[in-house]
Amino acid sequence: EAGVVQSPRYKIIEKKQPVAFWCNPISGHNTLYWYLQNLGQGPELLIRYENEEAVDDSQLPKDRFSAERLKGVDSTLKIQPAELGDSAVYLCASSLGTTGELFFGEGSRLTVL
Amino acid sequence: AQSVAQPEDQVNVAEGNPLTVKCTYSVSGNPYLFWYVQYPNRGLQFLLKYITGDNLVKGSYGFEAEFNKSQTSFHLKKPSALVSDSALYFCAVRPTSGTYKYIFGTGTRLKVLA
């Protein structure tokens, strides 16, 4: 069974440039999460989807961050414009419902210069 | 405020010795409890979880965890550590009311010395 797939694994951009991350969850997992992980820290939730509905986006900085999950499967997280402080690892995870364990992708490491 | 604490930034243990990585939480009700492991430049991998039932739960790679309701703790244990267990370990709690949002600890780096 394929796991959660994320791309790109690494991205280096200059500040004020846009960037997008893509996530394909495990087949059949209706709940999808985007997390931010700073170096040496635990993941922090950015947004959670139940199917195609964003049910918790309270931690998403909506002035520059946006996300979508069309058709309730793949998801894209966008940052525009990127700032130096956005340098971090962006993790996607999925779960079967909201009570099960999370399955994480490998993450997308963003470096903003 | 709800929180998860991992009081040790790093735990060092000799190979073959038992290990314990501590986790305590402050979450109302009867939350679900999880442990995840993260190897360098990788995502988090699920190790084990406690939902209900026996206080000692067994998980992947020989790890187990003990739930203690009175102390609100969920410590990760392994009887005999391997060098390959060296990684970053995260405790996570999922409340069963309110926002149902997973709360992660700050992580404990485990270093197993040969």
Short mmCIF file of C-alpha atoms in Angstrom, two decimals:
data_model
loop_
_atom_site.label_atom_id
_atom_site.label_comp_id
_atom_site.label_asym_id
_atom_site.label_seq_id
_atom_site.Cartn_x
_atom_site.Cartn_y
_atom_site.Cartn_z
CA GLU A 1 0.00 0.00 0.00
CA ALA A 2 1.40 3.37 -0.99
CA GLY A 3 1.95 5.85 1.79
CA VAL A 4 1.33 9.57 1.86
CA VAL A 5 3.19 11.17 -1.03
CA GLN A 6 4.47 14.72 -0.92
CA SER A 7 6.31 16.86 -3.42
CA PRO A 8 8.66 18.52 -3.76
CA ARG A 9 10.92 17.14 -1.03
CA TYR A 10 13.06 20.25 -1.06
CA LYS A 11 12.44 23.79 -2.29
CA ILE A 12 14.66 26.83 -2.13
CA ILE A 13 13.18 30.19 -3.08
CA GLU A 14 13.84 33.85 -2.51
CA LYS A 15 11.59 35.83 -0.23
CA LYS A 16 8.44 37.25 -1.77
CA GLN A 17 8.29 34.39 -4.27
CA PRO A 18 5.35 31.97 -4.31
CA VAL A 19 5.65 28.27 -3.52
CA ALA A 20 3.27 25.32 -3.62
CA PHE A 21 3.35 21.90 -2.01
CA TRP A 22 1.36 18.89 -3.10
CA CYS A 23 0.10 15.94 -1.10
CA ASN A 24 -1.54 12.68 -2.09
CA PRO A 25 -2.96 10.87 0.95
CA ILE A 26 -3.38 7.16 1.48
CA SER A 27 -6.25 5.84 -0.61
CA GLY A 28 -9.50 5.90 1.32
CA HIS A 29 -8.30 8.29 4.02
CA ASN A 30 -10.90 11.02 4.21
CA THR A 31 -9.06 13.20 6.73
CA LEU A 32 -6.03 15.16 5.56
CA TYR A 33 -3.78 17.43 7.59
CA TRP A 34 -1.09 19.96 6.82
CA TYR A 35 1.43 20.53 9.59
CA LEU A 36 4.33 22.91 10.00
CA GLN A 37 7.45 21.59 11.70
CA ASN A 38 10.26 23.86 12.74
CA LEU A 39 13.67 22.40 13.45
CA GLY A 40 13.67 20.37 16.66
CA GLN A 41 10.00 21.04 17.34
CA GLY A 42 6.81 19.06 17.19
CA PRO A 43 4.36 19.44 14.29
CA GLU A 44 1.87 22.29 14.47
CA LEU A 45 -1.45 22.00 12.66
CA LEU A 46 -2.09 24.42 9.82
CA ILE A 47 -5.29 22.98 8.41
CA ARG A 48 -7.41 19.84 8.61
CA TYR A 49 -9.78 18.59 5.92
CA GLU A 50 -12.66 16.20 6.21
CA ASN A 51 -13.12 15.13 2.61
CA GLU A 52 -13.06 18.42 0.70
CA GLU A 53 -14.16 20.60 3.62
CA ALA A 54 -11.62 22.54 5.67
CA VAL A 55 -12.92 21.91 9.20
CA ASP A 56 -10.06 23.50 11.13
CA ASP A 57 -7.98 26.26 9.58
CA SER A 58 -7.66 28.44 12.66
CA GLN A 59 -3.85 28.22 12.61
CA LEU A 60 -3.44 28.96 8.91
CA PRO A 61 -2.03 32.46 8.27
CA LYS A 62 -4.64 33.36 5.72
CA ASP A 63 -2.96 36.53 4.52
CA ARG A 64 -0.31 34.50 2.75
CA PHE A 65 -1.22 30.84 3.05
CA SER A 66 -3.95 29.02 1.18
CA ALA A 67 -4.91 25.40 0.75
CA GLU A 68 -7.32 23.38 -1.24
CA ARG A 69 -8.44 19.79 -1.47
CA LEU A 70 -10.43 19.45 -4.63
CA LYS A 71 -12.51 16.27 -4.96
CA GLY A 72 -11.52 15.27 -1.44
CA VAL A 73 -8.30 13.51 -2.43
CA ASP A 74 -5.10 15.43 -3.31
CA SER A 75 -4.32 18.67 -1.58
CA THR A 76 -2.16 21.69 -2.32
CA LEU A 77 -0.72 24.16 0.17
CA LYS A 78 0.41 27.51 -1.21
CA ILE A 79 2.40 30.37 0.24
CA GLN A 80 2.39 33.73 -1.50
CA PRO A 81 4.51 35.68 -0.87
CA ALA A 82 6.99 33.63 1.14
CA GLU A 83 8.84 35.22 4.04
CA LEU A 84 12.13 34.26 5.67
CA GLY A 85 10.26 32.90 8.70
CA ASP A 86 8.40 30.40 6.53
CA SER A 87 11.51 28.25 6.27
CA ALA A 88 10.45 24.95 7.80
CA VAL A 89 9.26 21.46 6.92
CA TYR A 90 5.69 21.17 5.73
CA LEU A 91 4.23 17.79 6.60
CA CYS A 92 1.11 16.25 5.15
CA ALA A 93 -0.69 13.49 7.01
CA SER A 94 -3.85 11.50 6.51
CA SER A 95 -6.03 9.30 8.67
CA LEU A 96 -9.07 7.13 8.41
CA GLY A 97 -11.54 9.32 10.22
CA THR A 98 -10.41 11.47 13.12
CA THR A 99 -9.79 8.81 15.75
CA GLY A 100 -7.04 6.82 14.12
CA GLU A 101 -3.35 7.34 13.98
CA LEU A 102 -1.84 9.77 11.53
CA PHE A 103 0.17 8.62 8.54
CA PHE A 104 2.74 11.21 7.55
CA GLY A 105 4.47 11.93 4.29
CA GLU A 106 8.21 12.54 4.09
CA GLY A 107 7.69 16.28 4.23
CA SER A 108 8.61 19.23 2.04
CA ARG A 109 11.54 21.25 3.33
CA LEU A 110 11.28 24.91 2.40
CA THR A 111 14.21 27.29 2.57
CA VAL A 112 13.46 30.97 1.99
CA LEU A 113 16.52 33.11 1.21
CA ALA B 1 -4.79 25.24 28.13
CA GLN B 2 -4.33 21.71 26.90
CA SER B 3 -0.73 20.60 26.61
CA VAL B 4 1.68 17.72 26.24
CA ALA B 5 5.04 17.72 28.00
CA GLN B 6 8.13 15.73 27.18
CA PRO B 7 10.42 16.84 30.00
CA GLU B 8 13.65 15.50 28.52
CA ASP B 9 15.13 17.03 25.39
CA GLN B 10 17.51 14.10 25.09
CA VAL B 11 17.82 10.63 26.57
CA ASN B 12 21.06 8.67 26.34
CA VAL B 13 21.10 4.94 26.94
CA ALA B 14 23.59 2.16 26.31
CA GLU B 15 22.72 -0.49 23.76
CA GLY B 16 21.04 -3.46 25.41
CA ASN B 17 19.79 -1.42 28.36
CA PRO B 18 16.11 -0.62 28.92
CA LEU B 19 14.92 2.81 27.85
CA THR B 20 12.13 5.12 28.93
CA VAL B 21 10.98 8.30 27.20
CA LYS B 22 8.59 10.30 29.34
CA CYS B 23 5.35 12.02 28.41
CA THR B 24 2.74 13.73 30.55
CA TYR B 25 -0.34 15.56 29.40
CA SER B 26 -2.90 18.04 30.55
CA VAL B 27 -6.04 17.30 28.58
CA SER B 28 -9.54 16.93 29.96
CA GLY B 29 -11.54 13.78 29.63
CA ASN B 30 -10.13 10.53 28.28
CA PRO B 31 -7.94 11.45 25.34
CA TYR B 32 -6.37 9.11 22.87
CA LEU B 33 -2.59 8.84 23.30
CA PHE B 34 0.05 8.20 20.65
CA TRP B 35 3.78 7.83 20.14
CA TYR B 36 5.54 8.63 16.88
CA VAL B 37 9.17 8.33 15.83
CA GLN B 38 11.01 10.54 13.36
CA TYR B 39 14.28 9.63 11.68
CA PRO B 40 16.43 12.36 10.07
CA ASN B 41 14.84 13.97 7.03
CA ARG B 42 11.80 11.72 7.26
CA GLY B 43 8.19 12.15 8.27
CA LEU B 44 6.79 10.89 11.55
CA GLN B 45 6.01 7.18 11.84
CA PHE B 46 3.33 5.78 14.11
CA LEU B 47 4.60 3.51 16.90
CA LEU B 48 1.63 2.79 19.13
CA LYS B 49 -1.56 4.20 20.63
CA TYR B 50 -3.77 3.93 23.69
CA ILE B 51 -7.51 4.26 23.28
CA THR B 52 -8.91 2.18 26.13
CA GLY B 53 -8.31 -1.09 27.93
CA ASP B 54 -5.03 -2.53 29.20
CA ASN B 55 -2.71 0.16 30.50
CA LEU B 56 0.29 -1.43 28.79
CA VAL B 57 0.16 -1.20 25.02
CA LYS B 58 2.58 -2.83 22.63
CA GLY B 59 3.65 -1.34 19.35
CA SER B 60 6.14 -1.52 16.53
CA TYR B 61 9.83 -2.42 16.80
CA GLY B 62 9.48 -3.85 20.33
CA PHE B 63 8.28 -0.60 21.88
CA GLU B 64 5.57 -0.45 24.49
CA ALA B 65 3.97 2.32 26.50
CA GLU B 66 2.38 2.48 29.91
CA PHE B 67 -0.68 4.62 30.51
CA ASN B 68 -1.17 5.98 34.01
CA LYS B 69 -4.43 7.85 34.41
CA SER B 70 -3.78 9.23 37.88
CA GLN B 71 -0.46 10.69 36.80
CA THR B 72 -1.73 11.58 33.29
CA SER B 73 1.37 9.98 31.84
CA PHE B 74 2.09 7.81 28.85
CA HIS B 75 5.75 6.79 29.00
CA LEU B 76 7.39 4.97 26.10
CA LYS B 77 9.53 1.97 26.98
CA LYS B 78 11.67 -0.72 25.44
CA PRO B 79 13.32 -3.57 27.36
CA SER B 80 16.52 -3.59 25.32
CA ALA B 81 17.63 -0.59 23.25
CA LEU B 82 19.25 -0.85 19.82
CA VAL B 83 21.55 1.68 18.18
CA SER B 84 18.99 1.86 15.36
CA ASP B 85 16.41 3.17 17.85
CA SER B 86 18.28 6.48 17.90
CA ALA B 87 15.77 9.03 16.62
CA LEU B 88 13.38 11.79 17.66
CA TYR B 89 10.30 10.62 19.54
CA PHE B 90 7.04 12.54 19.80
CA CYS B 91 4.17 11.99 22.17
CA ALA B 92 0.77 13.14 20.90
CA VAL B 93 -2.65 13.45 22.48
CA ARG B 94 -5.99 13.69 20.76
CA PRO B 95 -8.81 15.06 22.89
CA THR B 96 -12.16 13.30 22.70
CA SER B 97 -14.15 16.51 22.96
CA GLY B 98 -13.90 20.03 21.63
CA THR B 99 -11.72 20.52 18.58
CA TYR B 100 -10.37 16.95 18.44
CA LYS B 101 -7.06 18.47 17.44
CA TYR B 102 -3.93 16.40 17.97
CA ILE B 103 -1.48 18.03 20.38
CA PHE B 104 2.17 17.09 19.95
CA GLY B 105 4.95 17.29 22.49
CA THR B 106 8.21 19.03 21.64
CA GLY B 107 10.01 15.74 21.12
CA THR B 108 12.74 13.79 22.87
CA ARG B 109 15.92 12.83 21.09
CA LEU B 110 16.94 9.28 21.96
CA LYS B 111 20.57 8.39 21.55
CA VAL B 112 21.55 4.76 21.97
CA LEU B 113 25.26 4.31 22.48
CA ALA B 114 27.07 1.23 21.22
#
